Coordinates of C-alpha atoms in Angstrom, one line a residue:
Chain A
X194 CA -18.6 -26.7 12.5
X195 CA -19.3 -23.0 14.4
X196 CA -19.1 -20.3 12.5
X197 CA -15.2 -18.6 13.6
X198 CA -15.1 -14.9 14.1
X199 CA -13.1 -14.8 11.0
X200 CA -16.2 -16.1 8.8
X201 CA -18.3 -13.9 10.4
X202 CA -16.2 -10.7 9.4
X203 CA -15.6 -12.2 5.8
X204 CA -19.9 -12.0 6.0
X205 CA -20.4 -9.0 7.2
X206 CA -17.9 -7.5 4.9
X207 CA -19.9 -9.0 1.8
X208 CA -22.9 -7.4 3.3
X209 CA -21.5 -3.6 3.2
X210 CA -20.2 -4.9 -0.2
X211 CA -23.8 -5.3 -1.6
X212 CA -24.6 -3.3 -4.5
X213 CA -20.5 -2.5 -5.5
X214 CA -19.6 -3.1 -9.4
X215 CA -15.6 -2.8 -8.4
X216 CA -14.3 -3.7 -5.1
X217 CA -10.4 -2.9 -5.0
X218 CA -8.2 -5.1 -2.0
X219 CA -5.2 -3.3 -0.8
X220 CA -1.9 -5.0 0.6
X221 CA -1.7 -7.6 3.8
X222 CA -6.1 -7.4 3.5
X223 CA -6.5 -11.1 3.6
X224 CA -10.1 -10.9 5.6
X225 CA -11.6 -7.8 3.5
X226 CA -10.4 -9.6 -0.1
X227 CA -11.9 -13.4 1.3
X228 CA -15.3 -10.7 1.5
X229 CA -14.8 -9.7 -1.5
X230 CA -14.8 -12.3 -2.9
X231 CA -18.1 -13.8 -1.4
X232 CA -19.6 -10.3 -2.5
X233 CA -18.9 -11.7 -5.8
X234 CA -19.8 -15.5 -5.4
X235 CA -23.2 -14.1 -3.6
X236 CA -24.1 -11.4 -6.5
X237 CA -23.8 -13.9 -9.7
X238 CA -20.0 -12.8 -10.3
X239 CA -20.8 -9.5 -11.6
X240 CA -18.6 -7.6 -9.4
X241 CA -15.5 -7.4 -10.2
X242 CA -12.6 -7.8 -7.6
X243 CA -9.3 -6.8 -8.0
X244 CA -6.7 -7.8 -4.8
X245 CA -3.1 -5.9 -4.5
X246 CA -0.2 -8.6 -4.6
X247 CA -2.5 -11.3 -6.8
X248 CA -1.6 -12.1 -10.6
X249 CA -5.3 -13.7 -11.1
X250 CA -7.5 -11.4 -9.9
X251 CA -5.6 -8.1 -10.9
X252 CA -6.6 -6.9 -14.3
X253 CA -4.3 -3.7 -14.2
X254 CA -2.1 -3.6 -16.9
X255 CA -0.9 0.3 -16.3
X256 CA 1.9 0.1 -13.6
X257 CA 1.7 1.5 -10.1
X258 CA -0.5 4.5 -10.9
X259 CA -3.9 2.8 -12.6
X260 CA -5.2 1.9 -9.4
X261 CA -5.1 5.8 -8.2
X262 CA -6.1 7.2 -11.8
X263 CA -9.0 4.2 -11.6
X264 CA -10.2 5.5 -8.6
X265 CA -10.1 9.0 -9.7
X266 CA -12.3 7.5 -12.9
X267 CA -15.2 6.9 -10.5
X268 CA -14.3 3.4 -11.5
X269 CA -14.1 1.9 -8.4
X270 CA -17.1 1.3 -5.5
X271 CA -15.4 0.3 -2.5
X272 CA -11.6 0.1 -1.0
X273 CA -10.4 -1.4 2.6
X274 CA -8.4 1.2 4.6
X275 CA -7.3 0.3 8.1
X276 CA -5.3 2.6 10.4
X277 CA -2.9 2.0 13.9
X278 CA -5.2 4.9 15.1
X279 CA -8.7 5.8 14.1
X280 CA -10.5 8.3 15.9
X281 CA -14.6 9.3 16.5
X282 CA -14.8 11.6 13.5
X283 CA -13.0 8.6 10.7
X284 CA -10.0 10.2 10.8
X285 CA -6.7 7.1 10.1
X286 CA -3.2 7.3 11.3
X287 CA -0.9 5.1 10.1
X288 CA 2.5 7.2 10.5
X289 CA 3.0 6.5 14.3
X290 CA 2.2 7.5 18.1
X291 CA 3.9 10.4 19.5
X292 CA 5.4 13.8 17.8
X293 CA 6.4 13.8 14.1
X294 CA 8.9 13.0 12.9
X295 CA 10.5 11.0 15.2
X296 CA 7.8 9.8 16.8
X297 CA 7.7 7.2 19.9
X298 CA 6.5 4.2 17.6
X299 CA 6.4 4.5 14.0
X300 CA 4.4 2.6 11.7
X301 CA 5.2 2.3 7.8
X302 CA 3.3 5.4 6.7
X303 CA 0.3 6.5 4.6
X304 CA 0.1 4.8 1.2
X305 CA -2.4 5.5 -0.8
X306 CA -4.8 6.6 2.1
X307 CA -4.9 10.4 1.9
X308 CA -6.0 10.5 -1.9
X309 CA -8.3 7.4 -1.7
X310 CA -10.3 8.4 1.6
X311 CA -11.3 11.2 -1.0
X312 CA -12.0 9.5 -4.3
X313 CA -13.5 5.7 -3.1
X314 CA -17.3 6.4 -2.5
X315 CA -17.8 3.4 0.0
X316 CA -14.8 3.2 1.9
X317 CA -14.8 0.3 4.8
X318 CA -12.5 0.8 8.1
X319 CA -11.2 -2.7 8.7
X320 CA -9.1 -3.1 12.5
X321 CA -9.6 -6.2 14.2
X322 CA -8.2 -4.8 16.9
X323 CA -10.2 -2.9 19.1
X324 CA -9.0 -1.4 22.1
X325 CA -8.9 2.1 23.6
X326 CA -5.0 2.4 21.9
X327 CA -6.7 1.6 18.7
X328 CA -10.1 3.8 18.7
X329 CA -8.4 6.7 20.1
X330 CA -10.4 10.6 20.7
X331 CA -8.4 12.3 18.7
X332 CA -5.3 10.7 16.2
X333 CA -1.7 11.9 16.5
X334 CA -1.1 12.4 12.7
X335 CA -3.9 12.5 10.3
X336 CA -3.0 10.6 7.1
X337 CA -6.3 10.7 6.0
X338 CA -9.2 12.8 7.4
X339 CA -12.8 11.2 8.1
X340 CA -14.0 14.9 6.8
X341 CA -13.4 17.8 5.0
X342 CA -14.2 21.1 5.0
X343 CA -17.3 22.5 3.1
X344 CA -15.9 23.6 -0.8
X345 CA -13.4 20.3 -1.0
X346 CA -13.7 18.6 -3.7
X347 CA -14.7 15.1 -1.9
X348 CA -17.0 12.1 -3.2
X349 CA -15.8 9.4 -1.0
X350 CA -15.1 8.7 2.6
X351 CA -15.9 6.4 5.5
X352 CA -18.7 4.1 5.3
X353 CA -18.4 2.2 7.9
X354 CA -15.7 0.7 10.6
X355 CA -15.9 -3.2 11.1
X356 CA -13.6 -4.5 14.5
X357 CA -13.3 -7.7 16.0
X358 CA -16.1 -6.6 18.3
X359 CA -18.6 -5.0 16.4
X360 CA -20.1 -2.9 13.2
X361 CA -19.8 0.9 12.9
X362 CA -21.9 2.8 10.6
X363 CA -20.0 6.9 9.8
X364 CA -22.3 9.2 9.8
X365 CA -21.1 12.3 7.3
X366 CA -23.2 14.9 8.2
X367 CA -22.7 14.1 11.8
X368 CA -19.6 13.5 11.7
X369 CA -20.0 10.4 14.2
X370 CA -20.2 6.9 14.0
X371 CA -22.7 5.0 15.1
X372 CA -22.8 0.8 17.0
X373 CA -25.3 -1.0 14.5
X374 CA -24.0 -4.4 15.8
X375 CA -21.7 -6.4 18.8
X376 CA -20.7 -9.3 17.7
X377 CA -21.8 -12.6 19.4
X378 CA -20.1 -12.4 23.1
X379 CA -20.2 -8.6 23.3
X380 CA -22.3 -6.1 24.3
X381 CA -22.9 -2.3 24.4
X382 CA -21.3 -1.9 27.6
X383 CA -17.8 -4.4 26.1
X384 CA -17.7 -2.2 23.3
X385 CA -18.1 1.1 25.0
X386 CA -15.5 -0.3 27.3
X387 CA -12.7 -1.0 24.5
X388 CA -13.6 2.2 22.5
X389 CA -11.7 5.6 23.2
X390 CA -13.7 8.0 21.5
X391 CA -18.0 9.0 21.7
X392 CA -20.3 7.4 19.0
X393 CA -24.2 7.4 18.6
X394 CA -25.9 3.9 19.3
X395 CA -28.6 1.8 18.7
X396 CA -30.6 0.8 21.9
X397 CA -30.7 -2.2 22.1
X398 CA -27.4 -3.1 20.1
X399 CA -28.4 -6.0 17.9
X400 CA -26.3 -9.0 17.4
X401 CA -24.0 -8.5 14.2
X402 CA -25.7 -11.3 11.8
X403 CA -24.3 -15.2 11.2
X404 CA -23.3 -16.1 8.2
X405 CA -25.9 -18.5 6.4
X406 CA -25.6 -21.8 5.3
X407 CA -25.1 -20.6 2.0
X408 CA -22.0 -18.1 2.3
X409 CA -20.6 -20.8 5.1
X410 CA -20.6 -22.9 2.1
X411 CA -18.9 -20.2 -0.6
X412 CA -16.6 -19.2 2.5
X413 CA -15.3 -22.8 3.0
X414 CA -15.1 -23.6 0.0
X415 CA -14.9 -20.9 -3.0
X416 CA -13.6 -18.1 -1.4
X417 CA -11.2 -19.8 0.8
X418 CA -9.5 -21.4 -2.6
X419 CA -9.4 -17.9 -4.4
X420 CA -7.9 -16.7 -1.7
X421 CA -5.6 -19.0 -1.2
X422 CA -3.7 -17.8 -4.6
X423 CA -2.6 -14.4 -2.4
X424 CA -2.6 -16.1 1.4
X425 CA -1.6 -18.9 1.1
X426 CA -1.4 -19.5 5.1
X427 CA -4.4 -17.4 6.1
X428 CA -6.7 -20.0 3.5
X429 CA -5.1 -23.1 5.2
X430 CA -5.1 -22.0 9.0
X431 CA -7.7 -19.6 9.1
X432 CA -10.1 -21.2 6.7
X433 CA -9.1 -24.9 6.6
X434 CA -7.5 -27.2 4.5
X435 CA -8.9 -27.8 1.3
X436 CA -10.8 -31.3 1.4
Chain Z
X186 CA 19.0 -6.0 -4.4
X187 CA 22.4 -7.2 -6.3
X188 CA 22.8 -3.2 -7.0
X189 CA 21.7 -2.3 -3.6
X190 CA 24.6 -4.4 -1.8
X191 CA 27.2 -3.3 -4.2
X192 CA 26.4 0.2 -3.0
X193 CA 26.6 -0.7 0.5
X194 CA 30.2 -2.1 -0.5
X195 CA 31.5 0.7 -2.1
X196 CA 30.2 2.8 1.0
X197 CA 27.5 5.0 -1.0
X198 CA 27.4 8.0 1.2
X199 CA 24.1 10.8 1.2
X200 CA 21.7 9.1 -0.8
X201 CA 18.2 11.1 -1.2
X202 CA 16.2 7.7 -1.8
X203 CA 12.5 8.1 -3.4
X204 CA 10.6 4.9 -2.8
X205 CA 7.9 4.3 -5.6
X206 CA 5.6 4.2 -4.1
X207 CA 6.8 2.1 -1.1
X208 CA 10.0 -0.2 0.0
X209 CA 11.6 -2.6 2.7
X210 CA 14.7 -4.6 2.6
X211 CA 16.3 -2.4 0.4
X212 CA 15.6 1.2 1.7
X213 CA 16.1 -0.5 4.8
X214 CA 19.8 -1.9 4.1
X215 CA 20.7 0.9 2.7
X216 CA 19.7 3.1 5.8
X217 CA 21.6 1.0 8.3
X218 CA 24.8 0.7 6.4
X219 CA 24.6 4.3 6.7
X220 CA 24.5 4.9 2.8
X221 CA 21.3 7.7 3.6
X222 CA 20.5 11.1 3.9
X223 CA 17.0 11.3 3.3
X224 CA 14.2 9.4 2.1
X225 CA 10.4 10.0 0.3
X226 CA 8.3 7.2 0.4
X227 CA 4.4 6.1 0.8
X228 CA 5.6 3.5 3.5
X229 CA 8.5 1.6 4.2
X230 CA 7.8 -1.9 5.6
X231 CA 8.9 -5.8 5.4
X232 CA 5.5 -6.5 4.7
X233 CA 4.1 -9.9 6.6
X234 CA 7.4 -9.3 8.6
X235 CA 6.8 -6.2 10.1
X236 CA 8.0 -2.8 10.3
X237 CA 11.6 -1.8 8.5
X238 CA 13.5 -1.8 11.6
X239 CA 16.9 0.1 10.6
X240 CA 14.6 2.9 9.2
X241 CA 12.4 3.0 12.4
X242 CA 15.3 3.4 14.8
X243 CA 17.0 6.3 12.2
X244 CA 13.3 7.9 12.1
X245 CA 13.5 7.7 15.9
X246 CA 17.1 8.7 16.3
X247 CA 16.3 11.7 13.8
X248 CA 19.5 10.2 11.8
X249 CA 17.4 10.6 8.4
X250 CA 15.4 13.5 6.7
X251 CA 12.1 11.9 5.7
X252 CA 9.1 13.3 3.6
X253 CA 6.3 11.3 4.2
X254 CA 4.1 11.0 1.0
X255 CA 1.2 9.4 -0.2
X256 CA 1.3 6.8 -3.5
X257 CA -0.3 8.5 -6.1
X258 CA 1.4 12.0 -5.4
X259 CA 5.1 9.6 -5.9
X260 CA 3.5 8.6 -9.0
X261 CA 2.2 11.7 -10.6
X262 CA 5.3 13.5 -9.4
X263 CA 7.0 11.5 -11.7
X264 CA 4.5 11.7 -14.5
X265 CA 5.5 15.8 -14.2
X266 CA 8.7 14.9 -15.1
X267 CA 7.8 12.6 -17.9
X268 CA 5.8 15.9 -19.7
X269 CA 8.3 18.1 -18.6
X270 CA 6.1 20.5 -17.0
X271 CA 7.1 22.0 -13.3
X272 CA 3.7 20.4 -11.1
X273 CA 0.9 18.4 -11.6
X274 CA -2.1 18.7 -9.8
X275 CA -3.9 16.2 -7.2
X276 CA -7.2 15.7 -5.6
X277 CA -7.5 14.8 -2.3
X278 CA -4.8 15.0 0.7
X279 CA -6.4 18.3 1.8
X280 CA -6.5 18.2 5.4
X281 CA -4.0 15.7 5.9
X282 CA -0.7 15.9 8.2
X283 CA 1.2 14.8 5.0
X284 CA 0.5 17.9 3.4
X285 CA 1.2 20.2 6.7
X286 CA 4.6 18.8 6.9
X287 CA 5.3 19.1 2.8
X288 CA 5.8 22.9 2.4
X289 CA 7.5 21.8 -1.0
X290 CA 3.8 21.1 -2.0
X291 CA 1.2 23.9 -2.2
X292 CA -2.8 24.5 -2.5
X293 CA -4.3 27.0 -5.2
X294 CA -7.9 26.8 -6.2
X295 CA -8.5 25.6 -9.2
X296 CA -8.1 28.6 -11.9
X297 CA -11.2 26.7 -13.9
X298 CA -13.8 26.7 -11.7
X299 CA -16.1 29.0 -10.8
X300 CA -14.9 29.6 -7.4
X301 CA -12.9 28.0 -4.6
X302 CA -11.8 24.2 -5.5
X303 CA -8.9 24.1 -3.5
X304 CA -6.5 21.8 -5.4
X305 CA -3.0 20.0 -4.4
X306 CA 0.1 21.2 -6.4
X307 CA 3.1 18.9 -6.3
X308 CA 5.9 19.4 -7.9
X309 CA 7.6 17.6 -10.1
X310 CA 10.3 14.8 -8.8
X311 CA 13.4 14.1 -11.5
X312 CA 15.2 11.7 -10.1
X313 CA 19.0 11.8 -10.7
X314 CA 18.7 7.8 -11.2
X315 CA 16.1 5.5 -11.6
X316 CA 17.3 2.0 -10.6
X317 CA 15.6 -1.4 -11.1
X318 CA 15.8 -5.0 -11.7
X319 CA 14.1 -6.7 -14.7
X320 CA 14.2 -9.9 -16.5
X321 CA 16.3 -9.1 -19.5
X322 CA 17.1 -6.6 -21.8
X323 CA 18.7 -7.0 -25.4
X324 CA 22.3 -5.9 -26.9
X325 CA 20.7 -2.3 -27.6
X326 CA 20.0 -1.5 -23.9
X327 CA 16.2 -2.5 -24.6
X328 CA 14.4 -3.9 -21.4
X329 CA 11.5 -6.1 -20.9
X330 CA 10.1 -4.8 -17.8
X331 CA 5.8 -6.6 -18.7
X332 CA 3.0 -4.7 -17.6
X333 CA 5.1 -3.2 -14.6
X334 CA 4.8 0.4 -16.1
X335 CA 6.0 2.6 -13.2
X336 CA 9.0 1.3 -14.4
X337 CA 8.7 3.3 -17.5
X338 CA 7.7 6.2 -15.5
X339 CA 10.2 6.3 -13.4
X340 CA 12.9 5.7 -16.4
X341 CA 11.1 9.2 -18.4
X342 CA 11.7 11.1 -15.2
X343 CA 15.1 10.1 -13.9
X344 CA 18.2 12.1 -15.6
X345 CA 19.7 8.7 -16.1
X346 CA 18.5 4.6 -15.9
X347 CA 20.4 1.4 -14.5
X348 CA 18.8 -1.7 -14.7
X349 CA 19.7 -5.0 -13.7
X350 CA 18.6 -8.1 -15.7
X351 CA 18.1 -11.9 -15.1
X352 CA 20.0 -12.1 -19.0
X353 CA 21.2 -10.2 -21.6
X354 CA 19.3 -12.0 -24.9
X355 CA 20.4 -11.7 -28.4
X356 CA 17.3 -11.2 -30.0
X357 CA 15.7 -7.8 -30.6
X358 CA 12.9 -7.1 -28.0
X359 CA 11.0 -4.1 -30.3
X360 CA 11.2 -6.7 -33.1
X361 CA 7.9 -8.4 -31.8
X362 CA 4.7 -5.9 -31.3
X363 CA 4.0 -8.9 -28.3
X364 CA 7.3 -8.1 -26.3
X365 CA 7.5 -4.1 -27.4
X366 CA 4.6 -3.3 -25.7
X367 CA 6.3 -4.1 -22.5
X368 CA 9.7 -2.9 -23.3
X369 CA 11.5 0.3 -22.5
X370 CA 13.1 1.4 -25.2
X371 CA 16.9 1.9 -24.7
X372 CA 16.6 5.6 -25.5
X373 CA 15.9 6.0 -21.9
X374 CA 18.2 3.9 -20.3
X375 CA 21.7 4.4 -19.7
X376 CA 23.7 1.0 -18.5
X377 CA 22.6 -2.4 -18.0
X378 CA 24.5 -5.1 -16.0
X379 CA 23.9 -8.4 -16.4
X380 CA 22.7 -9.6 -12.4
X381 CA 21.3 -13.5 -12.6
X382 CA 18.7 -13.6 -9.6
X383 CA 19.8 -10.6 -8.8
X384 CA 16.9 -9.4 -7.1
X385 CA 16.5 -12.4 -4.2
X386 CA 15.7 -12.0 -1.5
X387 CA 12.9 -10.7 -3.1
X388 CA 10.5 -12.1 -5.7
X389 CA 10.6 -11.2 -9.6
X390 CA 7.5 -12.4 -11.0
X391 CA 7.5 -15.6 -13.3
X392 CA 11.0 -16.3 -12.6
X393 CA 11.4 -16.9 -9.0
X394 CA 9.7 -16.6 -5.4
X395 CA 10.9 -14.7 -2.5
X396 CA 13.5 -16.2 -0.1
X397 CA 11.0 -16.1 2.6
X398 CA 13.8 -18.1 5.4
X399 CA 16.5 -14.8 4.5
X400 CA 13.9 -12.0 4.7
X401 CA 13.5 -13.9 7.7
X402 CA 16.6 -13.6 9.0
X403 CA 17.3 -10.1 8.0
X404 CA 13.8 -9.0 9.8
X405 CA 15.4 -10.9 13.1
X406 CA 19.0 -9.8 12.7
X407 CA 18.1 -6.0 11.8
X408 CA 16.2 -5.2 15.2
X409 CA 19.2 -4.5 16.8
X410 CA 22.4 -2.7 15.6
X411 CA 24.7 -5.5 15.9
X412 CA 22.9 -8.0 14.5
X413 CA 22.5 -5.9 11.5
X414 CA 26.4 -5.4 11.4
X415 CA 26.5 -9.2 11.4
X416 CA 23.6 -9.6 8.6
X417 CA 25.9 -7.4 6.6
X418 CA 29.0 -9.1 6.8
X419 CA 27.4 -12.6 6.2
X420 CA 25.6 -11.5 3.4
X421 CA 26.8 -8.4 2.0
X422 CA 30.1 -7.4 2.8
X423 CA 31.9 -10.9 2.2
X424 CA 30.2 -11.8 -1.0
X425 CA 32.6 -11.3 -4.1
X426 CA 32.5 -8.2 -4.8
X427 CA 31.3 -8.4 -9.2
X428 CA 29.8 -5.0 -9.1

């Protein structure tokens, strides 16, 4: 069976989850928990992974708050944040398109965004979806800012942005992101197409890495039946039926 | 939800609604009937179903006052409350359009560093109700609410409590160090009603699922004014009215 674009973004998620010792999932994140979960299966289960809107794999036992107050611990490596606008310096939107408030689209709003952008060191940008209305120069409404200021009290931030067409890396001191890979079918000129705002590249843009035969096997198997406990449909459709 | 349609029936009026962090069907509901003057919320959304349409058309209309906020400032907002003290402090959101468009919330540097630290203040949030559904509660106004704990937070920081339960049980739930640990002791609560799967269409954990074909239904009906009208009288307006 060919490896699916799906199981090649579950990969390359475990990939920039190399190294974490607590991944936290966030709500509707079926893709970035399946890589999570391979970043566990892959490193000997000594990560731990804890996915929003799961009762097996969350081990918070202190309401609404823990996840924040973990966070602000330094207890936890890595969180997902997506956004209906990201722009070339990291910074999300996910309050709407137009002028605040009322706004011509509006999207459900910031959750925990503006405090986790701050507090997660390795925080992955996760938008399938990349077009010039997603990748945008500059956001409309910053729920979260890719940057601060020198003298804010920051430890986390952007790591990198992963689409349906390629891999960012975020530069910090730059402030920029730069291509480190297209995914098979695209191309430095596809992606350069599709994005709205200016990023650094490599030259030439290597192919985003297949999945080996051994996470294949995790993916189709392992990961797709944890998984399956919080998306239920995504496990069966995306990833198959369980044999 | 069973307390949320009896406020739609008795034609609730000027409601300030706080979501903790986040809400849908309810929030939503409750806007359309025309029940709400303002909200505060994280994000308001139906989830897999998409965007909460009665509050995106009063967002656009401007029908609403709405203070866009992040999770963990609802959260420690409350937690002011709780200690009785008049703000709490935050990291992050520096930077942010949430905090441009809060001028309730202000920025100080922190008073215990050497210099500069700028630091979010928020103040504190007392609700004048907390309102929530739970699985039961005992004849002293006791309520087993598990290891959902915001529940307890938002019962310290609201001026009064009224909690729905699955059932009303005769035995005493701070009797048993395995079932006080999740309780909220009566002291904080002011009136239970008795409201068997009172909170479907949505889930409550180990008892039942969500009524995925209603949410359903509602997401369809509620795009357009009309067919909200005619969700309403279907499903709230010609229920008999208990509450």
């Amino acid at each position: 069976m060919p490896v699916t674009r799906t199981e090649l973004l579950i990969a390359t998620i475990a990939r920039l989850l190399e190294g974490c010792g607590h991944v936290a999932v966030g709500a509707s994140s079926p893709i970035p928990g399946a890589g999570a979960f391979l970043a566990r299966a892959l490193g000997g289960d000594e990560m731990r992974v804890s996915v929003l809107g799961s009762r097996r794999h969350n081990f918070f036992t202190d309401g609404g708050r823990e996840l924040f107050d973990c966070a602000a611990q330094g207890r936890m490596d890595a969180f997902f944040l997506g956004g209906g606008q990201i722009d070339g310096e990291g910074n999300i939107n996910l309050v709407g398109v137009g002028d605040y408030p009322t706004l011509d689209v509006r999207w459900p709003g910031s959750f925990g965004s503006a405090y986790l952008y701050f507090l997660v060191p390795r925080v992955i940008l996760f938008r399938e979806e990349h077009s010039p209305r997603v990748l945008v120069p500059t956001v409309d409404f910053v729920s979260a800012p890719g940057v601060s200021e020198e003298g804010v009290w920051r430890r986390g931030g952007p790591h990198a942005l992963l689409t349906g067409r390629c891999l960012f890396a975020f530069d910090r001191a730059a402030r920029r992101f730069r291509l480190e890979s297209a995914h098979p079918g695209e191309s430095a000129e596809s992606v350069a197409e599709a994005t709205g705002f200016g990023y650094d590249a490599a030259d030439p843009v290597p192919e985003t890495a297949a999945p080996d035969r051994r996470m294949l096997d995790l993916i189709r198997g392992r990961v797709r039946d944890e998984i399956a406990e919080t998306y239920p449909a995504f496990a069966a459709e995306v990833l198959g039926t369980a044999a | 939800m069973a307390a949320t349609r009896a406020l739609i029936r008795r034609g609730a009026r000027d409601l300030r609604l706080l979501a903790v962090p986040q809400c849908g069907i309810q929030a939503d509901m409750l806007i359309g009937a025309g029940c709400v003057r303002g909200i505060e919320a994280a994000a308001v959304t139906m989830g897999e179903l998409g965007g909460a349409p009665r509050f995106n058309a009063a967002v656009k209309a401007g029908a609403i006052e709405i203070r866009d906020s992040t999770c963990p400032a609802i959260h420690t907002a409350l937690q002011a409350s709780e200690k009785g003290v008049p703000f709490m402090p935050l990291r992050g959101i520096l930077g942010t359009d949430i905090l441009a468009h809060r001028p309730d919330w202000k920025v100080q540097d922190n008073p215990f560093a050497e210099s500069g630290d700028p630091i979010v203040l928020l103040p504190a949030i007392r609700p004048d109700i907390a309102l929530f559904h739970a699985p039961r509660a005992d004849r002293a106004g006791n309520v087993w609410i598990g290891r959902r704990r915001e529940l307890v937070t938002m019962a310290h920081a609201a001026a009064r409590t009224l909690v729905t339960v699955e059932e009303i049980v005769e035995d005493d739930l701070l009797a048993d160090e395995a079932t006080a640990a999740g309780t909220l002791p009566g002291l904080y609560v002011s009136g239970v009603a008795e409201a068997p799967m009172g909170a479907l269409p949505l889930a409550l954990t180990e008892h039942y699922g969500a009524d995925t074909d209603h949410l359903g239904e509602y997401a369809r009906l509620a795009r357009s004014a009309e067919g909200f009208a005619e969700y309403l009288q279907r499903h709230v307006l010609a229920q008999d009215v208990a509450a």
